[in-house]
Tab-separated table of C-alpha atoms in Angstrom:
chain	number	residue	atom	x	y	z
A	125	UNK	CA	-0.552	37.675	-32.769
A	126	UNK	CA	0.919	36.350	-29.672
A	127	UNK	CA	-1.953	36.683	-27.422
A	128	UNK	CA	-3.957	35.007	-29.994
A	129	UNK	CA	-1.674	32.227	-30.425
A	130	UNK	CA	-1.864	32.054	-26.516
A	131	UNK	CA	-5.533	31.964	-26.210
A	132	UNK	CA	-5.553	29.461	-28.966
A	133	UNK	CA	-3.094	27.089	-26.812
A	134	UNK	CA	-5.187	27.655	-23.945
A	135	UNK	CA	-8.328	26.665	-25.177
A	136	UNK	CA	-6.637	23.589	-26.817
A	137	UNK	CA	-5.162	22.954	-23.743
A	138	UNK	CA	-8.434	22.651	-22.006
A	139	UNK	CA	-10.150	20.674	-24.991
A	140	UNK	CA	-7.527	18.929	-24.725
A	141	UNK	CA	-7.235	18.014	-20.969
A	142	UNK	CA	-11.122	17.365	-20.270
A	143	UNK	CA	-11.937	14.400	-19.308
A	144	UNK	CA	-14.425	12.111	-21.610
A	145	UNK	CA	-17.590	11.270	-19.809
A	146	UNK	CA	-16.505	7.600	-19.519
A	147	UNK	CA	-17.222	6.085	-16.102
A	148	UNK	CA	-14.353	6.900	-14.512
A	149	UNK	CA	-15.995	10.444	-14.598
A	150	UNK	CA	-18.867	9.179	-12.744
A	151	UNK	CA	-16.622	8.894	-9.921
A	152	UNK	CA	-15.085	12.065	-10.196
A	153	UNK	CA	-18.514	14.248	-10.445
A	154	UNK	CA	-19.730	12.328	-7.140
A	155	UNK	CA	-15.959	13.437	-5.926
A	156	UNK	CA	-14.955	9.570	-4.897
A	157	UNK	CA	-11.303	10.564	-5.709
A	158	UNK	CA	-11.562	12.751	-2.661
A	159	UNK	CA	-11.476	10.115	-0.082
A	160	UNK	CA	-10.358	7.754	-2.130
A	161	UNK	CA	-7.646	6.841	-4.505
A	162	UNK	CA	-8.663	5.593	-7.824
A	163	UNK	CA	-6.064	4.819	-9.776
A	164	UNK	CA	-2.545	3.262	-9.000
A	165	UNK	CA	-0.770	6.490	-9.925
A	166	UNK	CA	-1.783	8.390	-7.115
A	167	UNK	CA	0.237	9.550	-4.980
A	168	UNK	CA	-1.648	10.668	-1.606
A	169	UNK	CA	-0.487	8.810	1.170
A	170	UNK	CA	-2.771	9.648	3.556
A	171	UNK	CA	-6.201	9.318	1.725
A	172	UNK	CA	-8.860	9.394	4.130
A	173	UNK	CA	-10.703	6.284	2.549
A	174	UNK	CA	-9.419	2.599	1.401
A	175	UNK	CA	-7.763	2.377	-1.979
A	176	UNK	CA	-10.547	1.830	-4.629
A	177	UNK	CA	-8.267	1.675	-7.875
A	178	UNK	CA	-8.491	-2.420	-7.778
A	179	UNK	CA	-12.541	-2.145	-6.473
A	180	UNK	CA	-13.307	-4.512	-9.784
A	181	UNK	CA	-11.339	-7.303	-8.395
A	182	UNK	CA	-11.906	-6.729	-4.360
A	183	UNK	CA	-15.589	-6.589	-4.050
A	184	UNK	CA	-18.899	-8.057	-5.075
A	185	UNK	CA	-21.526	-5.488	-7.073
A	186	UNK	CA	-24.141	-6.514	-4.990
A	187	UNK	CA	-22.314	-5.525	-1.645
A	188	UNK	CA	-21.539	-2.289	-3.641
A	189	UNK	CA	-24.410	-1.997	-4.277
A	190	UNK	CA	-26.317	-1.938	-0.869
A	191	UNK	CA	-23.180	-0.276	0.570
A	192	UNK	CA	-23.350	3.081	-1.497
A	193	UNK	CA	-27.445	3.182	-1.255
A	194	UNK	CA	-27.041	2.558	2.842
A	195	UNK	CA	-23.767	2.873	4.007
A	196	UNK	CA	-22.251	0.474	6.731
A	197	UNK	CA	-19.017	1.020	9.042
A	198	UNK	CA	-16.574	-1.559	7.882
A	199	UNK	CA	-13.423	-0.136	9.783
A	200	UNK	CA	-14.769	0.689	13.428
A	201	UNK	CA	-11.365	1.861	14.547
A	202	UNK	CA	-10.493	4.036	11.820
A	203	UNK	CA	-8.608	3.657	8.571
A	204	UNK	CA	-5.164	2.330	9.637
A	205	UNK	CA	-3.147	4.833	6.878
A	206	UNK	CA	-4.540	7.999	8.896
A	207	UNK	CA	-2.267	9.645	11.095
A	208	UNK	CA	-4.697	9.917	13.690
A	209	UNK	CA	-5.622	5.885	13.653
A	210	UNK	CA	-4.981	4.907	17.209
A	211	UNK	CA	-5.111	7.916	18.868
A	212	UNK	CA	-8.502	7.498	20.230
A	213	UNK	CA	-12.357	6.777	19.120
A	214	UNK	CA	-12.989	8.130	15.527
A	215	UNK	CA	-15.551	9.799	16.686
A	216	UNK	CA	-15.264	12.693	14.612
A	217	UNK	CA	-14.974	10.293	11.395
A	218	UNK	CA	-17.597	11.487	8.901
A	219	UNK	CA	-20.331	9.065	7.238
A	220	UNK	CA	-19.738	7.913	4.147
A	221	UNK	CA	-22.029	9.674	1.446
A	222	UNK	CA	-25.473	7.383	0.324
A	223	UNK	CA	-26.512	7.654	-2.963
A	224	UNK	CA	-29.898	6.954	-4.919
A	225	UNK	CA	-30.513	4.149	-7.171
A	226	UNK	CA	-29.759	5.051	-10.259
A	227	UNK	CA	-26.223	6.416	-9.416
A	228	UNK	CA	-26.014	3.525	-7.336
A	229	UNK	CA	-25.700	1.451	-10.622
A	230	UNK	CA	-23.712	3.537	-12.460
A	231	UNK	CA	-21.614	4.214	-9.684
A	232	UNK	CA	-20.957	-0.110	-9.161
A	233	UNK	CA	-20.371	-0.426	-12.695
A	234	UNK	CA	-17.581	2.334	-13.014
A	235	UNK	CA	-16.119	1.032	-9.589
A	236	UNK	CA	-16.339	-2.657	-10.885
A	237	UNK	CA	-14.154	-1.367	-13.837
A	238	UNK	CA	-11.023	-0.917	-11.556
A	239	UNK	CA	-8.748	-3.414	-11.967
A	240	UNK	CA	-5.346	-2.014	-11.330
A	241	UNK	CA	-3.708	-4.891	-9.971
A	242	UNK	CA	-1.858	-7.581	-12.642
A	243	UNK	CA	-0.944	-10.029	-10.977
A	244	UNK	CA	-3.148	-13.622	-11.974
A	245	UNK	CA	-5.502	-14.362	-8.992
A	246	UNK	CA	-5.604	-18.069	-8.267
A	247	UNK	CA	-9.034	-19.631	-8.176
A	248	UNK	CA	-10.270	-20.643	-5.005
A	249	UNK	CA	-11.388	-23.818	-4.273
A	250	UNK	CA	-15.030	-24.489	-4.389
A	251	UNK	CA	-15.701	-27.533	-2.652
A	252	UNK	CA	-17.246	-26.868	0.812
A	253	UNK	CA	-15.391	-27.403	3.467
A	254	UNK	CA	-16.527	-30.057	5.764
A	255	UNK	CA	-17.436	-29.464	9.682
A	256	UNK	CA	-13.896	-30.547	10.938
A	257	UNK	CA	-12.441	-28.518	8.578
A	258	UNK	CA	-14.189	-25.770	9.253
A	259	UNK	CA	-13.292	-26.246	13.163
A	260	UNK	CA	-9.903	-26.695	12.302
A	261	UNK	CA	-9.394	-23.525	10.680
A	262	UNK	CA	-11.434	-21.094	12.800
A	263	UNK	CA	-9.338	-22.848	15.223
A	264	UNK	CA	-6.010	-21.352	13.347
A	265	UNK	CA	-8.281	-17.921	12.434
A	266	UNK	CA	-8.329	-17.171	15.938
A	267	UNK	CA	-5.882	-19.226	17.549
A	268	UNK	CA	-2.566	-20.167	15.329
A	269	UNK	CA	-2.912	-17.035	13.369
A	270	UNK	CA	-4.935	-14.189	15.990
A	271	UNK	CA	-6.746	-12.930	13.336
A	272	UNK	CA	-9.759	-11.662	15.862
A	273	UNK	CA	-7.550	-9.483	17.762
A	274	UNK	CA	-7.875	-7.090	14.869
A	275	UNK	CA	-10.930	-8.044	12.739
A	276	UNK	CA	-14.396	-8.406	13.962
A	277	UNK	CA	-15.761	-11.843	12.990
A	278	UNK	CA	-18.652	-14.362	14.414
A	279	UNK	CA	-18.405	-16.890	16.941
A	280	UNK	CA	-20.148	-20.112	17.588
A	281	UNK	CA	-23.445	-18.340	19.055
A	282	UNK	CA	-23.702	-16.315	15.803
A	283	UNK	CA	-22.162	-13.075	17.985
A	284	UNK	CA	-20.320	-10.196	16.782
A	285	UNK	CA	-16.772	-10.502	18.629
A	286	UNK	CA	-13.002	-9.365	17.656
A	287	UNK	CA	-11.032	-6.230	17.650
A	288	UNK	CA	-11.458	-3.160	15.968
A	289	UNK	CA	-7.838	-2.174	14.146
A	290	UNK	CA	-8.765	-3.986	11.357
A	291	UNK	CA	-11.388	-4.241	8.698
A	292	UNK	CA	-14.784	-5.892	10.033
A	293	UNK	CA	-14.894	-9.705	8.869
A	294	UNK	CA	-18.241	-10.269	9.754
A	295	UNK	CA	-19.575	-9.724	6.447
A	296	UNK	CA	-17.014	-10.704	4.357
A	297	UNK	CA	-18.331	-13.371	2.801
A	298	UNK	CA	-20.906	-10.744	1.023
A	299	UNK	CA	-18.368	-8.123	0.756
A	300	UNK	CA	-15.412	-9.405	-0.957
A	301	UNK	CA	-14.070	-11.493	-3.530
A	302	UNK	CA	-12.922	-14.884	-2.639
A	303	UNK	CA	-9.778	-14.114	-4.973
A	304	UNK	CA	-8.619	-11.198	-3.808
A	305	UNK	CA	-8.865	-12.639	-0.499
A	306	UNK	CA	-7.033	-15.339	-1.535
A	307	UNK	CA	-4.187	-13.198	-3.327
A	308	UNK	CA	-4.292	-10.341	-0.320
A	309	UNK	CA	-3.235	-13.200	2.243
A	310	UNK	CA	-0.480	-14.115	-0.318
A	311	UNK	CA	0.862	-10.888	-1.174
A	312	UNK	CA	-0.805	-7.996	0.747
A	313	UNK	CA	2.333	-5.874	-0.958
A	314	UNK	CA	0.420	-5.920	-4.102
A	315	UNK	CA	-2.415	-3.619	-2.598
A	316	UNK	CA	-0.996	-1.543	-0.069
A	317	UNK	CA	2.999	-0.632	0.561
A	318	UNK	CA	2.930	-1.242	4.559
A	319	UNK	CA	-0.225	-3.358	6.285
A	320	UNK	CA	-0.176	-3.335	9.718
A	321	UNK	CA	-1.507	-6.792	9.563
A	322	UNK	CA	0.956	-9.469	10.323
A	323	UNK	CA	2.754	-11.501	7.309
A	324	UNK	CA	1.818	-15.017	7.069
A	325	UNK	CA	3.787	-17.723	5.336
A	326	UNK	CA	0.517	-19.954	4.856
A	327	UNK	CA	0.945	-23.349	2.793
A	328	UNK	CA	-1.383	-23.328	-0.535
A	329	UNK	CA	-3.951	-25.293	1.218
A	330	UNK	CA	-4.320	-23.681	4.493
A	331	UNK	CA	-4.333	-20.191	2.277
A	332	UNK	CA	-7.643	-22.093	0.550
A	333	UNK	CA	-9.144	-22.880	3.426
A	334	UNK	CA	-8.844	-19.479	5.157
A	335	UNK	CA	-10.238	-17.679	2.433
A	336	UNK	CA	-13.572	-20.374	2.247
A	337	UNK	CA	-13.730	-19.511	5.673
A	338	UNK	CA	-13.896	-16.448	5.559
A	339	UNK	CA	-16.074	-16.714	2.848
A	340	UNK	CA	-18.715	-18.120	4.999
A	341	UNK	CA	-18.770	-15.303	7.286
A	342	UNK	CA	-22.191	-12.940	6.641
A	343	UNK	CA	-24.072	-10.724	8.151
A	344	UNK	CA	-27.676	-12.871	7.923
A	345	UNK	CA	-25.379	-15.096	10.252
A	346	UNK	CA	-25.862	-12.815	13.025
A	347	UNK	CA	-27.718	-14.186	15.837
B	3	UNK	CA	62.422	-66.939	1.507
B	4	UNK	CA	63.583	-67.508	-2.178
B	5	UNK	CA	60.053	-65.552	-3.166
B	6	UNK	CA	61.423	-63.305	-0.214
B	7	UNK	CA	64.473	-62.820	-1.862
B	8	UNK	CA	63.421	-62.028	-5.475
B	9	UNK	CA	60.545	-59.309	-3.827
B	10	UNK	CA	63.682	-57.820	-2.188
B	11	UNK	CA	65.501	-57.685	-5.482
B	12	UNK	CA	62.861	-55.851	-7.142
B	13	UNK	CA	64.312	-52.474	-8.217
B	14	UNK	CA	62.131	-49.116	-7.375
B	15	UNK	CA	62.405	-46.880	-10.033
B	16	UNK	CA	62.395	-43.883	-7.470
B	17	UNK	CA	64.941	-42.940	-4.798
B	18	UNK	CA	64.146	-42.204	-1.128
B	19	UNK	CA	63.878	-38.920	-1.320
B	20	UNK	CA	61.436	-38.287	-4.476
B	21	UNK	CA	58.893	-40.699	-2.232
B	22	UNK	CA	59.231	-38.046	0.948
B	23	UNK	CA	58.374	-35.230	-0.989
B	24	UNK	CA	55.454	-37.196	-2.962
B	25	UNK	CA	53.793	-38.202	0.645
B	26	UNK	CA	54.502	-34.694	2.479
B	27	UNK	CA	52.785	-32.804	-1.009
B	28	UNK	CA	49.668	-35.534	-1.097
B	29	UNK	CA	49.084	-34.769	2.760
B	30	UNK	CA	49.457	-31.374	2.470
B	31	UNK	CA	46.725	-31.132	-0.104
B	32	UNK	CA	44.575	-33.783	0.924
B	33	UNK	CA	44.002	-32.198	3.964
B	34	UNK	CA	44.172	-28.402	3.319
B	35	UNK	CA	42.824	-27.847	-0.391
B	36	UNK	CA	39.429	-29.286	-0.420
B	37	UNK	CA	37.714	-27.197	1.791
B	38	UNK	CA	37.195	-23.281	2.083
B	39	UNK	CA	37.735	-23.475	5.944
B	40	UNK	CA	41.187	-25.336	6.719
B	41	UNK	CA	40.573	-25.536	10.196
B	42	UNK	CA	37.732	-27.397	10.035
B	43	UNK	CA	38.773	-29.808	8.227
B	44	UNK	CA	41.665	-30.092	10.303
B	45	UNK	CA	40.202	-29.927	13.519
B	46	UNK	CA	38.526	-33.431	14.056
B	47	UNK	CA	42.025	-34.813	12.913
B	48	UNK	CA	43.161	-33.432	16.064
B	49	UNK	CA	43.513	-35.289	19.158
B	50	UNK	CA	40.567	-34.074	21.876
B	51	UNK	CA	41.803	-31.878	24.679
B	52	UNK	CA	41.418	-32.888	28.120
B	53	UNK	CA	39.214	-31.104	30.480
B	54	UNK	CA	42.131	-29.600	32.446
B	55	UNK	CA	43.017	-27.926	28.930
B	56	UNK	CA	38.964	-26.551	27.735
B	57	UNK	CA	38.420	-25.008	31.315
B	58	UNK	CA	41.324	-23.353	30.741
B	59	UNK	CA	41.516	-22.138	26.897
B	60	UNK	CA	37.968	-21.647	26.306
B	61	UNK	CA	37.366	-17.886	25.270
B	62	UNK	CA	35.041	-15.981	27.493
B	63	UNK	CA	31.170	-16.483	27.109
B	64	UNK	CA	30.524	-13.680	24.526
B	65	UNK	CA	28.257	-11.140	25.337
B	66	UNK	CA	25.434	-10.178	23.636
B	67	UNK	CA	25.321	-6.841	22.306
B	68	UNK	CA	22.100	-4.943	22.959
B	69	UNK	CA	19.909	-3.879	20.486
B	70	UNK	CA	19.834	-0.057	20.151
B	71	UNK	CA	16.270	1.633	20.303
B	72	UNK	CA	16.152	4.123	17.352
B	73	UNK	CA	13.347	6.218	15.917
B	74	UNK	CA	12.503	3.588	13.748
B	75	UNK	CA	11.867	0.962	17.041
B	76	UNK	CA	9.631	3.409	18.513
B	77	UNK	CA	7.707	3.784	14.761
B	78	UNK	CA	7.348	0.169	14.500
B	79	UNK	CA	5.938	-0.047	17.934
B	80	UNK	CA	3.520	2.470	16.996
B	81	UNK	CA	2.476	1.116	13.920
B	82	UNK	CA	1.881	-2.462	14.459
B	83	UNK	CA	1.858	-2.784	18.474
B	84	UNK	CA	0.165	0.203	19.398
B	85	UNK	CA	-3.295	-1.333	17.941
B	86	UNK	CA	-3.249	-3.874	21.332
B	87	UNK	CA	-0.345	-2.326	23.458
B	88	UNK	CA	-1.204	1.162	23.365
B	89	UNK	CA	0.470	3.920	21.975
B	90	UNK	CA	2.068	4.451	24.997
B	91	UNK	CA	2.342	0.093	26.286
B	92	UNK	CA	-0.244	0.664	28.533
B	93	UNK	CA	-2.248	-2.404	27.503
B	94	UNK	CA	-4.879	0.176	26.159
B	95	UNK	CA	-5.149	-0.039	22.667
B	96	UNK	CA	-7.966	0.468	20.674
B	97	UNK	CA	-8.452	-3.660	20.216
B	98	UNK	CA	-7.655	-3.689	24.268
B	99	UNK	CA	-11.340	-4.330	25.544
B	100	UNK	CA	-12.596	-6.370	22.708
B	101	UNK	CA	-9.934	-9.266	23.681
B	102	UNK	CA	-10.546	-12.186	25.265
B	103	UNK	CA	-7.352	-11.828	27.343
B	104	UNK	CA	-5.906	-8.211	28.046
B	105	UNK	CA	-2.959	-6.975	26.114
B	106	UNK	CA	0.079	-6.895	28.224
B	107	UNK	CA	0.999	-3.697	30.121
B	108	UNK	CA	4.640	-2.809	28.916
B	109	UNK	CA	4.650	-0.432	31.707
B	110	UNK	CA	4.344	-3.171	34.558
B	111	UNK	CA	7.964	-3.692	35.600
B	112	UNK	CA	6.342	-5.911	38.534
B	113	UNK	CA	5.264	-8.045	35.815
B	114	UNK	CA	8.020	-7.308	33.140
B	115	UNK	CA	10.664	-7.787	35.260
B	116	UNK	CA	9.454	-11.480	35.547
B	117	UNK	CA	10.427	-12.138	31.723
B	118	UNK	CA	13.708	-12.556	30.169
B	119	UNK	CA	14.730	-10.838	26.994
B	120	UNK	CA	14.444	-14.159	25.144
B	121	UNK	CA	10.916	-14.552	26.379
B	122	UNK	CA	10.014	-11.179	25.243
B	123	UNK	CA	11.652	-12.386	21.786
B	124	UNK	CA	9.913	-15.554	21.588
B	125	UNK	CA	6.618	-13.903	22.278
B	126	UNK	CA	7.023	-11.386	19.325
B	127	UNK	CA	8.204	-13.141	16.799
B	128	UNK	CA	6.657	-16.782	17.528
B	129	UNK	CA	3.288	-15.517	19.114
B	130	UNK	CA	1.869	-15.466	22.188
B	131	UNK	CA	1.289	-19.098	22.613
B	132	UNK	CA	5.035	-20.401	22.321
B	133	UNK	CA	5.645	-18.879	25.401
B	134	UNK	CA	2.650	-20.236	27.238
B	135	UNK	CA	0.491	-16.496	26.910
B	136	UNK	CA	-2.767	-15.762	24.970
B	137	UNK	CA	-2.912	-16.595	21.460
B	138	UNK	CA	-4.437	-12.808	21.002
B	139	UNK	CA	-0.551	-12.154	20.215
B	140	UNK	CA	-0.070	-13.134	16.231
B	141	UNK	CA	3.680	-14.257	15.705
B	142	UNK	CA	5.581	-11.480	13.884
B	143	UNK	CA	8.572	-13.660	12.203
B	144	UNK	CA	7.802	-13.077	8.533
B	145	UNK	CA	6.898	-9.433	9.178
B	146	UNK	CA	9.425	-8.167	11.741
B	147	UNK	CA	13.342	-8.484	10.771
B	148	UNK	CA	15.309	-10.253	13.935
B	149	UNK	CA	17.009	-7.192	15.033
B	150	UNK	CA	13.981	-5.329	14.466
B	151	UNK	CA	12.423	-7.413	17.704
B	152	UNK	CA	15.495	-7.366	19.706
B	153	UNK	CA	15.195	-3.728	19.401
B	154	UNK	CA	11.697	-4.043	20.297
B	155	UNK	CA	12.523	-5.898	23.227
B	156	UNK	CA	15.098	-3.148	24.653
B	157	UNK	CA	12.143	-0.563	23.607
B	158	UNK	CA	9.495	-2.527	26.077
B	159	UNK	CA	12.398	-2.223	28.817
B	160	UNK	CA	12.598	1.061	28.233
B	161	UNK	CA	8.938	1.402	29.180
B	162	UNK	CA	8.661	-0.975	31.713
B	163	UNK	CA	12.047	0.746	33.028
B	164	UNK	CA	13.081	-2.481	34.347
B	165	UNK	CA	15.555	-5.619	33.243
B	166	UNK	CA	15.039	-8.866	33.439
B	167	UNK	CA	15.616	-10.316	37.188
């Protein structure tokens, strides 16, 4: 009677515990949660790829898109949460995984479903910003603020320049969300616990202006 | 004199020595109960000393305490200035080659030497550029506590294994 019982709590147990195909598990069976860490909850410290569980409100589909059916190296030097960040070329780093179409799709959907973070987003402006204000603030990117020492972005001959700590910039404007960009260089604490990025205290308007910027920055800019 | 005469008839309803002790109390509170510090308050009421006296009274010139390098200095120099410094402030970190202007060498006492603590603090936490360098150094004030730098500061002598000539 007691093994039965036991078997019977064991096999509820496991009807119990398996997962619903919802699309979540489409990230699971391709084994995303590996690398990366999908919802808020989870506690590895050292994943070994960026933090997906707020993907819905960091990137654009289409980036997603192209990135998971031909895979591109956004962080040259490494991710900066791995132990071994900074202790020489990442040579051994291994390529992200491509995948075919139609998992491509479902794949961007379930990703595009994260939204872990609560906090309200402000809207970014969406006037364009004029050529001396655009001057101005690559001025401060590189300048006032040394963004480029880390990030890879494009200078005035369309050329790929910029360190290599931090996330590549050239593409941004494709890649990410002007929102999130907009929130992350207001409160970087809601995404990650410790950045090695510099804070910035940046006014409302400067914040806007940044972000635009950056939101001009794309790869068919290349030269 | 006759008005003179009836203003010095006038009768005060109070004796001599009620009217002391109502002046000595208003003083008294006047000048010590409005304030948390007394001797502020006080002190401009004070007559100024002459030189002879402030060469002579003035406490010594304090002097500052030095920032102690703990584990935590050397993690914070590995986590955010290792990406341009080095891990070990060589000036070879991973962003080293890609900058317009080389990272500083934390190992250079020829160099180091040249700098005084405060320029070393000014560089961290205002950025390169307030202390005439490359703007390749971002300013670290709203990320990097002020005793957090100073400790950085002792930390790059340590490297350098010089002071400040």
């Amino acid at each position: 009677m007691t093994l039965k019982a036991l078997i019977f709590l064991c096999l509820g147990g496991i009807f119990f515990f398996t997962p619903t195909p919802t699309q979540a598990g489409v990230l699971e069976d391709n084994h995303c949660g590996s690398c990366h860490r999908l919802n808020a909850e989870d506690t590895n410290t050292n994943p070994a790829g960026p933090d997906l569980h707020y993907a819905g409100q960091k990137f654009q589909p289409q980036w997603l898109k192209q990135f998971l059916k031909k895979p591109a190296v956004i962080r040259p030097g490494g991710l900066t949460t791995d132990p071994s960040f900074l202790q020489g070329t990442p040579d051994n780093m291994s390529p992200h995984p491509s995948f075919s179409e139609e998992d491509t799709s479902k794949l961007v959907a379930s990703l595009m479903n994260l939204k872990s973070v609560e906090s309200n987003f402000e809207p970014v402006g969406t006037e364009p910003l004029s050529k001396g204000q655009r001057a101005k603030i690559k001025y401060q990117f590189e300048r006032t603020f040394g963004c480029i020492s880390c990030h890879q972005s494009l200078n005035l001959a369309g050329k790929v320049r910029g360190g290599v700590s931090g996330p590549s910039l050239v593409n941004s404007g494709n890649r990410l969300q002007a929102e999130w960009v907009n929130h992350w260089l207001q409160k970087p604490e809601v995404f990650i616990s410790k950045s090695r990025m510099p804070r910035y205290k940046l006014d409302a308007l400067t914040r806007d202006q940044l972000t635009q910027f950056l939101m001009t920055l794309k790869n068919e800019n290349i030269r | 004199m006759k008005t003179s005469d009836k203003m010095g008839s006038i009768k005060i309803p109070y004796n001599n020595n009620f009217l002391d002790l109502f002046i000595s109390l208003t003083l008294f509170f006047g000048l010590v109960g409005c304030g948390q510090n007394s001797d502020e308050q006080v002190a401009p009421m004070m007559k100024p000393p002459l030189q002879q006296e402030v060469t002579t009274s003035r406490p010594p010139k304090p002097v500052p305490t030095l920032a102690k390098v703990t584990e935590s200095t050397r993690n914070t120099y590995q986590w955010y200035c290792a990406q341009c410094h080095g891990t070990k402030g060589k000036g070879d970190g991973i962003n080293a080659k890609l900058l317009t202007v080389p990272p500083r060498n934390h190992t250079k006492a020829e160099y180091m030497e040249t700098r005084t603590d405060e320029q070393l603090f000014e560089a961290i936490k205002f950025g390169g550029l307030s202390v005439g360098r490359a703007p390749c150094m971002p300013a670290w004030e709203h990320t990097l506590s002020e005793d957090t730098i100073n400790s950085l500061v002792q930390y790059i002598r340590e490297l350098c294994q010089c002071e400040a000539l």
